[in-house]
CSV table of C-alpha atoms and ligand atoms in Angstrom, one decimal:
chain,number,residue,atom,x,y,z
E,987,MET,CA,-14.1,-36.4,-21.1
E,988,ALA,CA,-15.3,-33.4,-18.9
E,989,LYS,CA,-15.0,-29.9,-20.5
E,990,ALA,CA,-14.1,-27.0,-18.3
E,991,ALA,CA,-13.6,-23.3,-18.3
E,992,ILE,CA,-11.6,-20.8,-16.3
E,993,MET,CA,-13.0,-17.3,-15.6
E,994,GLY,CA,-10.2,-14.8,-14.9
E,995,TYR,CA,-6.6,-15.4,-16.1
E,996,GLY,CA,-4.8,-13.7,-13.3
E,997,THR,CA,-2.5,-15.3,-10.8
E,998,VAL,CA,-4.8,-18.0,-9.7
E,999,GLY,CA,-6.3,-18.5,-13.2
E,1000,SER,CA,-2.9,-19.0,-14.8
E,1001,GLY,CA,-2.1,-21.4,-11.9
E,1002,VAL,CA,-5.3,-23.5,-12.6
E,1003,TYR,CA,-4.3,-23.7,-16.3
E,1004,GLU,CA,-0.7,-24.7,-15.4
E,1005,ILE,CA,-1.8,-27.5,-13.0
E,1006,LEU,CA,-4.5,-28.7,-15.5
E,1007,LYS,CA,-1.8,-29.1,-18.1
E,1008,LYS,CA,1.2,-30.5,-16.0
E,1009,ASN,CA,-0.9,-32.8,-13.9
E,1010,ALA,CA,-3.5,-33.8,-16.5
E,1011,ALA,CA,-2.9,-37.6,-16.2
E,1012,LYS,CA,-3.1,-37.6,-12.4
E,1013,ILE,CA,-6.2,-35.3,-12.6
E,1014,GLY,CA,-7.9,-37.5,-15.1
E,1015,ALA,CA,-7.3,-40.6,-13.0
E,1016,ALA,CA,-8.7,-38.8,-9.9
E,1017,ALA,CA,-11.7,-37.5,-11.7
E,1018,ASP,CA,-12.2,-40.9,-13.5
E,1019,GLU,CA,-12.3,-39.0,-16.7
E,1020,ASP,CA,-10.0,-36.4,-18.4
E,1021,ILE,CA,-10.7,-32.7,-17.8
E,1022,GLU,CA,-10.2,-30.7,-20.9
E,1023,LEU,CA,-10.0,-26.9,-20.8
E,1024,LYS,CA,-12.4,-25.4,-23.5
E,1025,TYR,CA,-12.5,-21.7,-22.6
E,1026,ILE,CA,-10.6,-19.1,-20.7
E,1027,LEU,CA,-12.6,-15.8,-20.0
E,1028,ASP,CA,-10.6,-12.7,-19.7
E,1029,ILE,CA,-11.1,-9.1,-21.1
E,1030,ARG,CA,-7.4,-8.8,-21.8
E,1031,GLU,CA,-5.5,-9.9,-24.8
E,1032,PHE,CA,-3.2,-13.0,-24.6
E,1033,ASP,CA,-1.9,-13.1,-28.1
E,1034,ASN,CA,1.4,-14.8,-27.1
E,1035,HIS,CA,-0.4,-17.5,-25.2
E,1036,PRO,CA,0.4,-21.1,-26.6
E,1037,GLU,CA,-3.3,-21.8,-26.5
E,1038,LYS,CA,-4.7,-18.3,-27.4
E,1039,TYR,CA,-7.6,-19.9,-29.2
E,1040,LEU,CA,-9.1,-20.8,-25.7
E,1041,PHE,CA,-9.6,-17.2,-24.8
E,1042,THR,CA,-12.9,-15.4,-25.0
E,1043,LYS,CA,-14.2,-12.1,-23.7
E,1044,ASP,CA,-17.8,-13.2,-23.8
E,1045,VAL,CA,-19.1,-15.3,-20.9
E,1046,ASN,CA,-22.1,-16.4,-23.0
E,1047,ASP,CA,-19.7,-18.6,-25.0
E,1048,ILE,CA,-19.3,-20.6,-21.8
E,1049,ILE,CA,-22.9,-20.3,-20.5
E,1050,LYS,CA,-24.4,-21.4,-23.8
E,1051,ASP,CA,-21.9,-24.3,-24.4
E,1052,ASP,CA,-23.7,-27.5,-23.2
E,1053,GLU,CA,-20.4,-29.4,-23.3
E,1054,VAL,CA,-19.0,-27.4,-20.4
E,1055,SER,CA,-19.8,-29.0,-17.1
E,1056,VAL,CA,-17.4,-27.2,-14.7
E,1057,VAL,CA,-16.1,-23.7,-14.4
E,1058,ALA,CA,-13.4,-22.2,-12.2
E,1059,GLU,CA,-14.3,-18.6,-11.2
E,1060,VAL,CA,-11.1,-17.1,-10.1
E,1061,MET,CA,-11.8,-13.5,-11.2
E,1062,GLY,CA,-12.3,-12.2,-7.7
E,1063,GLY,CA,-14.5,-9.3,-6.6
E,1064,LEU,CA,-18.3,-9.3,-6.3
E,1065,HIS,CA,-19.2,-8.1,-9.8
E,1066,PRO,CA,-19.5,-9.5,-12.4
E,1067,ALA,CA,-18.4,-12.7,-10.6
E,1068,TYR,CA,-21.8,-12.9,-8.8
E,1069,GLU,CA,-23.9,-12.5,-12.0
E,1070,PHE,CA,-21.7,-14.8,-14.0
E,1071,THR,CA,-21.8,-17.5,-11.3
E,1072,LYS,CA,-25.6,-17.3,-11.0
E,1073,GLU,CA,-26.0,-17.7,-14.8
E,1074,LEU,CA,-23.6,-20.6,-14.9
E,1075,LEU,CA,-25.2,-22.5,-12.1
E,1076,SER,CA,-28.7,-21.8,-13.6
E,1077,ALA,CA,-27.4,-23.2,-16.9
E,1078,GLY,CA,-26.5,-26.5,-15.1
E,1079,LYS,CA,-22.8,-26.0,-14.7
E,1080,SER,CA,-20.8,-26.6,-11.4
E,1081,VAL,CA,-18.8,-23.6,-10.4
E,1082,VAL,CA,-15.7,-23.7,-8.2
E,1083,THR,CA,-14.1,-20.6,-6.7
E,1084,SER,CA,-11.3,-18.9,-4.8
E,1085,ASN,CA,-13.4,-15.8,-4.3
E,1086,LYS,CA,-14.0,-15.4,-0.5
E,1087,GLU,CA,-15.7,-12.1,-0.9
E,1088,LEU,CA,-18.3,-13.6,-3.2
E,1089,VAL,CA,-18.8,-16.8,-1.0
E,1090,ALA,CA,-19.1,-14.7,2.2
E,1091,THR,CA,-21.5,-12.2,0.6
E,1092,TYR,CA,-23.7,-14.4,-1.7
E,1093,GLY,CA,-22.7,-18.0,-0.7
E,1094,SER,CA,-26.1,-18.9,0.7
E,1095,GLU,CA,-28.0,-17.8,-2.5
E,1096,LEU,CA,-25.4,-19.4,-4.8
E,1097,LEU,CA,-25.6,-22.7,-2.8
E,1098,GLU,CA,-29.4,-22.6,-3.1
E,1099,ILE,CA,-29.2,-22.0,-6.9
E,1100,ALA,CA,-26.7,-24.9,-7.2
E,1101,GLU,CA,-29.0,-27.2,-5.3
E,1102,LYS,CA,-32.1,-26.3,-7.5
E,1103,HIS,CA,-30.1,-27.0,-10.6
E,1104,ASN,CA,-28.5,-30.1,-9.1
E,1105,VAL,CA,-24.9,-28.9,-9.6
E,1106,ASN,CA,-22.1,-28.1,-7.2
E,1107,TYR,CA,-20.8,-24.7,-5.9
E,1108,MET,CA,-17.5,-25.4,-4.2
E,1109,PHE,CA,-15.0,-23.0,-2.5
E,1110,GLU,CA,-12.1,-24.9,-1.0
E,1111,ALA,CA,-9.7,-22.3,-2.2
E,1112,SER,CA,-11.6,-19.4,-0.7
E,1113,VAL,CA,-10.1,-20.0,2.8
E,1114,GLY,CA,-6.5,-20.8,3.5
E,1115,GLY,CA,-5.5,-20.9,-0.1
E,1116,GLY,CA,-4.0,-24.3,-0.7
E,1117,ILE,CA,-4.7,-25.6,2.8
E,1118,PRO,CA,-7.3,-28.3,2.8
E,1119,ILE,CA,-9.8,-26.9,5.3
E,1120,ILE,CA,-13.3,-26.6,3.8
E,1121,ARG,CA,-13.6,-30.3,3.0
E,1122,PRO,CA,-11.9,-31.6,6.2
E,1123,LEU,CA,-14.1,-29.4,8.3
E,1124,ASN,CA,-17.2,-30.6,6.5
E,1125,ARG,CA,-16.3,-34.3,6.0
E,1126,CYS,CA,-13.5,-35.5,8.3
E,1127,LEU,CA,-14.7,-33.6,11.3
E,1128,ALA,CA,-18.4,-34.3,10.6
E,1129,ALA,CA,-18.8,-36.5,13.6
E,1130,ASN,CA,-17.8,-33.6,15.9
E,1131,ASN,CA,-19.7,-30.6,17.3
E,1132,ILE,CA,-17.2,-27.9,16.5
E,1133,ILE,CA,-16.5,-25.9,19.5
E,1134,ARG,CA,-14.1,-23.2,18.2
E,1135,ILE,CA,-12.1,-22.2,15.1
E,1136,ALA,CA,-9.1,-19.9,15.5
E,1137,GLY,CA,-6.9,-19.1,12.6
E,1138,ILE,CA,-4.2,-17.0,11.0
E,1139,LEU,CA,-6.2,-16.5,7.8
E,1140,ASN,CA,-4.4,-13.7,6.1
E,1141,GLY,CA,-0.8,-14.2,4.8
E,1142,THR,CA,-0.1,-10.5,4.2
E,1143,THR,CA,-0.7,-9.5,7.7
E,1144,ASN,CA,1.1,-12.5,9.1
E,1145,TYR,CA,4.1,-11.6,7.0
E,1146,ILE,CA,4.0,-7.9,8.3
E,1147,LEU,CA,3.7,-9.0,12.0
E,1148,TYR,CA,6.4,-11.6,11.4
E,1149,GLN,CA,8.7,-8.9,10.1
E,1150,MET,CA,8.0,-6.7,13.1
E,1151,ILE,CA,8.5,-9.7,15.5
E,1152,THR,CA,11.8,-11.1,14.0
E,1153,ASN,CA,13.4,-8.2,12.3
E,1154,ASP,CA,12.3,-5.4,14.5
E,1155,LYS,CA,10.7,-3.5,11.7
E,1156,SER,CA,8.1,-0.8,12.2
E,1157,PHE,CA,4.6,-1.4,10.8
E,1158,ASP,CA,5.2,1.0,8.0
E,1159,GLU,CA,8.6,-0.6,7.1
E,1160,ALA,CA,7.1,-4.1,7.2
E,1161,LEU,CA,4.2,-3.0,5.0
E,1162,LYS,CA,6.5,-1.6,2.5
E,1163,ASP,CA,8.6,-4.7,2.5
E,1164,ALA,CA,5.4,-6.8,2.0
E,1165,GLN,CA,4.5,-4.7,-1.0
E,1166,ALA,CA,8.0,-4.9,-2.4
E,1167,ASN,CA,7.9,-8.7,-2.2
E,1168,GLY,CA,4.4,-8.9,-3.9
E,1169,TYR,CA,2.7,-10.0,-0.6
E,1170,ALA,CA,0.6,-6.9,-0.1
E,1171,GLU,CA,-1.4,-5.0,-2.7
E,1172,ARG,CA,-0.6,-1.3,-3.4
E,1173,ASN,CA,-3.9,-0.6,-1.6
E,1174,PRO,CA,-3.5,-3.1,1.4
E,1175,ALA,CA,-6.7,-2.0,3.2
E,1176,ALA,CA,-8.6,-5.3,2.8
E,1177,ASP,CA,-5.7,-7.2,4.4
E,1178,ILE,CA,-4.5,-4.8,7.1
E,1179,GLU,CA,-7.8,-3.7,8.2
E,1180,GLY,CA,-8.9,-7.3,8.7
E,1181,HIS,CA,-11.7,-7.5,6.1
E,1182,ASP,CA,-10.2,-10.4,4.2
E,1183,ALA,CA,-9.8,-12.5,7.4
E,1184,CYS,CA,-13.4,-11.5,8.3
E,1185,ARG,CA,-14.8,-13.0,5.1
E,1186,LYS,CA,-12.8,-16.2,5.7
E,1187,ILE,CA,-13.9,-16.7,9.3
E,1188,ALA,CA,-17.5,-16.0,8.2
E,1189,ILE,CA,-17.2,-18.8,5.7
E,1190,LEU,CA,-15.6,-21.3,8.1
E,1191,SER,CA,-18.3,-20.4,10.8
E,1192,SER,CA,-21.1,-20.9,8.4
E,1193,LEU,CA,-19.8,-24.2,7.4
E,1194,ALA,CA,-18.9,-25.4,10.9
E,1195,TRP,CA,-22.3,-24.6,12.3
E,1196,GLY,CA,-24.4,-25.1,9.3
E,1197,LYS,CA,-26.1,-21.7,9.2
E,1198,GLU,CA,-25.1,-18.5,7.4
E,1199,VAL,CA,-23.0,-16.3,9.7
E,1200,ASP,CA,-23.3,-12.8,8.2
E,1201,TYR,CA,-19.8,-11.3,8.0
E,1202,THR,CA,-21.2,-7.8,8.8
E,1203,ASN,CA,-22.0,-9.2,12.3
E,1204,ILE,CA,-18.3,-10.0,13.0
E,1205,GLY,CA,-16.3,-7.3,15.0
E,1206,THR,CA,-13.3,-6.6,12.9
E,1207,GLU,CA,-10.0,-5.0,13.8
E,1208,GLY,CA,-7.0,-5.0,11.7
E,1209,ILE,CA,-3.3,-4.6,12.6
E,1210,VAL,CA,-2.9,-0.9,11.7
E,1211,ASN,CA,-2.6,0.2,15.2
E,1212,ILE,CA,0.0,-2.5,16.2
E,1213,THR,CA,3.3,-0.9,17.0
E,1214,LEU,CA,6.8,-2.4,17.5
E,1215,GLU,CA,6.5,-1.5,21.2
E,1216,ASP,CA,3.4,-3.7,21.5
E,1217,VAL,CA,5.3,-6.5,19.7
E,1218,ARG,CA,8.1,-6.0,22.2
E,1219,TYR,CA,5.8,-6.1,25.2
E,1220,ALA,CA,4.3,-9.3,23.8
E,1221,ALA,CA,7.8,-10.8,23.7
E,1222,SER,CA,8.4,-9.8,27.3
E,1223,VAL,CA,5.4,-11.8,28.4
E,1224,GLY,CA,6.4,-14.8,26.3
E,1225,SER,CA,3.9,-14.1,23.5
E,1226,VAL,CA,3.6,-13.0,19.9
E,1227,ILE,CA,0.9,-10.8,18.3
E,1228,LYS,CA,-1.1,-12.5,15.5
E,1229,LEU,CA,-4.2,-11.4,13.6
E,1230,ILE,CA,-6.7,-14.0,14.6
E,1231,GLY,CA,-10.1,-14.9,13.0
E,1232,TYR,CA,-11.9,-16.4,16.0
E,1233,ALA,CA,-15.3,-18.1,16.1
E,1234,GLU,CA,-16.8,-20.2,19.0
E,1235,GLN,CA,-20.2,-21.7,19.6
E,1236,LEU,CA,-21.3,-20.6,23.0
E,1237,GLU,CA,-23.4,-22.7,25.4
E,1238,ASN,CA,-26.6,-20.9,24.3
E,1239,GLY,CA,-25.9,-22.0,20.8
E,1240,LYS,CA,-25.0,-18.6,19.4
E,1241,ILE,CA,-21.8,-18.0,17.4
E,1242,TYR,CA,-19.3,-15.5,18.9
E,1243,ALA,CA,-16.8,-14.3,16.2
E,1244,HIS,CA,-14.3,-11.6,15.7
E,1245,VAL,CA,-11.1,-10.7,13.7
E,1246,ALA,CA,-8.6,-8.9,15.9
E,1247,PRO,CA,-4.9,-9.0,16.8
E,1248,MET,CA,-4.3,-11.2,19.8
E,1249,LEU,CA,-1.5,-12.0,22.1
E,1250,ILE,CA,-0.7,-15.7,21.6
E,1251,LYS,CA,1.5,-17.6,24.2
E,1252,ARG,CA,4.6,-19.1,22.6
E,1253,ASP,CA,3.5,-22.6,23.7
E,1254,CYS,CA,0.4,-22.4,21.5
E,1255,LEU,CA,0.9,-23.8,17.9
E,1256,LEU,CA,-0.6,-20.7,16.3
E,1257,SER,CA,2.4,-18.7,17.6
E,1258,ASP,CA,4.6,-20.7,15.2
E,1259,ILE,CA,2.7,-19.8,12.0
E,1260,ASP,CA,5.3,-17.5,10.6
E,1261,ASP,CA,6.0,-15.6,7.4
E,1262,VAL,CA,3.2,-15.6,4.9
E,1263,TYR,CA,1.7,-18.9,6.0
E,1264,ASN,CA,-1.7,-19.5,7.3
E,1265,GLY,CA,-2.7,-21.8,10.2
E,1266,ILE,CA,-6.1,-22.8,11.4
E,1267,MET,CA,-6.8,-24.6,14.7
E,1268,VAL,CA,-10.1,-26.3,14.9
E,1269,THR,CA,-11.5,-27.8,18.2
E,1270,GLY,CA,-14.0,-30.6,17.9
E,1271,ASP,CA,-15.9,-32.1,21.0
E,1272,SER,CA,-14.5,-35.5,20.1
E,1273,VAL,CA,-11.2,-34.9,18.2
E,1274,GLY,CA,-9.9,-32.1,20.4
E,1275,ASP,CA,-7.6,-29.6,18.7
E,1276,VAL,CA,-6.5,-30.2,15.0
E,1277,MET,CA,-4.3,-27.9,13.2
E,1278,PHE,CA,-4.2,-27.0,9.5
E,1279,TYR,CA,-1.1,-25.3,8.2
E,1280,GLY,CA,0.3,-24.3,4.7
E,1281,ALA,CA,0.4,-21.7,2.0
E,1282,GLY,CA,-2.7,-19.5,2.4
E,1283,ALA,CA,-2.2,-17.7,-0.9
E,1284,GLY,CA,-0.2,-17.8,-4.0
E,1285,LYS,CA,-0.6,-19.1,-7.6
E,1286,LEU,CA,-0.1,-22.9,-7.5
E,1287,PRO,CA,-1.2,-23.4,-3.8
E,1288,THR,CA,-4.5,-21.7,-4.4
E,1289,ALA,CA,-4.9,-23.2,-7.9
E,1290,SER,CA,-4.3,-26.7,-6.3
E,1291,ALA,CA,-7.4,-26.2,-4.1
E,1292,VAL,CA,-9.4,-24.9,-7.2
E,1293,VAL,CA,-8.5,-27.9,-9.3
E,1294,ALA,CA,-9.3,-30.3,-6.5
E,1295,ASP,CA,-12.8,-28.9,-6.5
E,1296,MET,CA,-13.0,-29.2,-10.3
E,1297,ILE,CA,-12.1,-32.8,-9.9
E,1298,ASP,CA,-14.8,-33.2,-7.1
E,1299,SER,CA,-17.4,-31.6,-9.2
E,1300,VAL,CA,-16.7,-34.0,-12.1
E,1301,ILE,CA,-16.9,-36.9,-9.7
E,1302,HIS,CA,-20.1,-35.7,-8.3
E,1303,LYS,CA,-21.8,-34.9,-11.6
E,1304,ALA,CA,-24.8,-37.2,-10.9
E,1305,ARG,CA,-25.0,-36.7,-7.1
E,1306,ARG,CA,-24.2,-33.3,-5.5
E,1307,SER,CA,-21.4,-32.9,-3.1
E,1308,LEU,CA,-23.1,-31.6,0.1
E,1309,ILE,CA,-20.7,-28.9,1.2
E,1310,GLY,CA,-22.5,-25.7,2.3
E,1311,TRP,CA,-24.9,-24.2,4.9
E,1312,ALA,CA,-28.5,-23.0,5.1
E,1313,LYS,CA,-29.6,-19.4,4.9
E,1314,THR,CA,-31.4,-18.4,8.1
E,1315,ASP,CA,-33.4,-15.5,9.4
E,1316,GLU,CA,-32.6,-16.5,13.0
E,1317,ASP,CA,-30.2,-14.3,14.9
E,1318,ILE,CA,-27.4,-16.7,15.4
E,1319,CYS,CA,-24.5,-14.2,16.2
E,1320,ALA,CA,-23.7,-13.5,19.8
E,1321,GLY,CA,-22.6,-9.9,19.2
E,1322,VAL,CA,-19.3,-8.2,20.0
E,1323,ASP,CA,-19.9,-8.6,23.7
E,1324,GLY,CA,-20.8,-12.3,23.5
E,1325,LYS,CA,-17.5,-13.5,24.9
E,1326,LYS,CA,-15.0,-12.1,27.5
E,1327,PHE,CA,-11.3,-12.0,27.1
E,1328,ARG,CA,-8.4,-10.8,29.2
E,1329,TYR,CA,-6.7,-7.8,27.7
E,1330,PHE,CA,-3.1,-6.6,27.5
E,1331,MET,CA,-3.3,-2.7,28.0
E,1332,ARG,CA,-0.8,0.2,27.9
E,1333,THR,CA,-1.5,3.6,29.3
E,1334,SER,CA,0.3,6.8,30.2
E,1335,ASP,CA,-1.8,6.8,33.4
E,1336,THR,CA,-0.6,5.3,36.7
E,1337,ALA,CA,-0.7,1.8,37.8
E,1338,GLU,CA,-2.7,3.0,40.8
E,1339,ASN,CA,-5.4,4.4,38.6
E,1340,ALA,CA,-5.3,1.3,36.3
E,1341,GLY,CA,-5.9,-0.8,39.4
E,1342,LYS,CA,-8.8,1.4,40.5
E,1343,VAL,CA,-10.5,1.2,37.2
E,1344,PHE,CA,-9.8,-2.3,36.2
E,1345,GLY,CA,-9.7,-4.0,39.7
E,1346,ASP,CA,-7.5,-7.0,39.9
E,1347,ILE,CA,-4.7,-6.5,37.3
E,1348,GLU,CA,-1.5,-8.1,36.6
E,1349,LEU,CA,1.3,-5.5,36.0
E,1350,VAL,CA,3.8,-6.0,33.2
E,1351,LYS,CA,7.2,-4.6,33.5
E,1352,SER,CA,7.1,-1.2,31.8
E,1353,LEU,CA,9.4,-0.8,28.7
E,1354,ALA,CA,9.0,3.0,28.5
E,1355,GLU,CA,9.2,5.8,31.0
E,1356,GLY,CA,5.8,7.2,32.1
E,1357,GLU,CA,4.0,4.1,30.8
E,1358,THR,CA,2.0,1.5,32.7
E,1359,ALA,CA,1.4,-1.9,31.1
E,1360,PHE,CA,-1.0,-4.5,32.6
E,1361,ILE,CA,-3.2,-7.5,32.0
E,1362,THR,CA,-6.9,-7.3,32.9
E,1363,GLY,CA,-9.2,-9.9,34.1
E,1364,GLU,CA,-11.9,-11.2,31.6
E,1365,LEU,CA,-13.9,-8.5,30.0
E,1366,THR,CA,-16.3,-8.0,27.1
E,1367,ALA,CA,-15.2,-5.6,24.3
E,1368,SER,CA,-17.5,-2.9,25.6
E,1369,GLU,CA,-16.4,-3.2,29.2
E,1370,ALA,CA,-12.7,-3.0,28.1
E,1371,ALA,CA,-13.4,0.0,25.9
E,1372,ASP,CA,-15.6,1.9,28.5
E,1373,LYS,CA,-13.1,1.3,31.4
E,1374,ALA,CA,-10.2,2.3,29.2
E,1375,LYS,CA,-12.0,5.6,28.6
E,1376,GLU,CA,-11.6,6.3,32.4
E,1377,LEU,CA,-7.8,6.2,32.1
E,1378,SER,CA,-6.0,9.1,30.7
E,1379,GLY,CA,-3.8,8.3,27.7
E,1380,MET,CA,-4.6,4.8,26.6
E,1381,ILE,CA,-1.9,3.5,24.2
E,1382,SER,CA,-3.0,0.0,23.3
E,1383,SER,CA,-5.6,-2.6,24.1
E,1384,ILE,CA,-5.1,-6.1,22.8
E,1385,ARG,CA,-7.1,-9.3,23.5
E,1386,ILE,CA,-5.2,-12.4,24.9
E,1387,PHE,CA,-5.9,-15.7,23.3
E,1388,ALA,CA,-6.5,-18.6,25.7
J,689,HSE,N1,-4.5,-11.2,0.6
J,689,HSE,C1,-4.8,-12.5,1.0
J,689,HSE,C2,-3.7,-13.0,2.1
J,689,HSE,C3,-4.7,-13.5,-0.2
J,689,HSE,O1,-2.8,-12.3,2.3
J,689,HSE,O2,-4.0,-14.0,2.7
J,689,HSE,C4,-5.3,-14.8,0.0
J,689,HSE,O3,-6.7,-14.7,0.3
């Protein structure tokens, strides 16, 4: 019998509790021993909970209990999750987490501590919620050199863009709708400014290429400047706008990564990832493109990935499960200008001036009077921004996924 604890009894924590209860027999069979919950850490009172005796407000109850071998950290945020995780790993307990902020920020250090103490630090739920992506990337695609990862990694922004695309809602209306449906936080900045997706693509890149990709080196744009007009233009060229976490290993070995809204052609599978769903396309040099799709957030989907890691930790009690990456002082990031893209642009300047500045452009039928829309040749982010400054009245500039 393995003894476990949950840290944080919010949406995901209560989902972990529910799955451990309802699927106890299946989980016990998969882990080759039953997993019994001994503690739930939360600072709030849960007097009406059927197992209220499990609750504690003191993390030391868990740290000092030699019986506990695996802990699900689902409290979110950096602190005190970081300090608690370090202490738990140092005390010889495996920790599994859905906390992408913590994994992207302190993952290398926590993985090192886990290795030192011969325990596991696992984070399947930190990217793509319930979608199996961490383990498949690490294990099932292990024979490949990963060429590229491109994913819709944030459900909130995908819902907002989907409402704009299908129901003709403005960004503000779609955001209010997302908040009313519980898909967006009252303070939605982490989602709509792209920070959440940035942490997730940093984790996937670190895992795919085996070295820490520092998320602060990833150029990040959110969807706050995307308008209904942009969405309509995209439709007019057979595309949709999606927030894409993008990472590619370049020929010089460096990693180029960004988070930004991109125009996706309707014949690309990523264009069909709708509503709050996530979809991640991984390209390997042997397997080609593989696609992972499913619920990227939510109580039971995320908890399903957390509990799977708990099972794996119990199975790998004696021998560590080698999922992770190495910290490196090497400069492995290619920088914001590491890769060129074509851009869709709108300006109140003339087509003639756009042609003079950008050279060979493909004009797009204008949907508004006094406006020029066009597609550029391949440019770096700085080239696109510098040239755009030469035009008067830039309205939009959006990369095109190819
Ligand atoms: N806010 C995140 C999303 C939750 O919308 O995808 C899951 O990380």
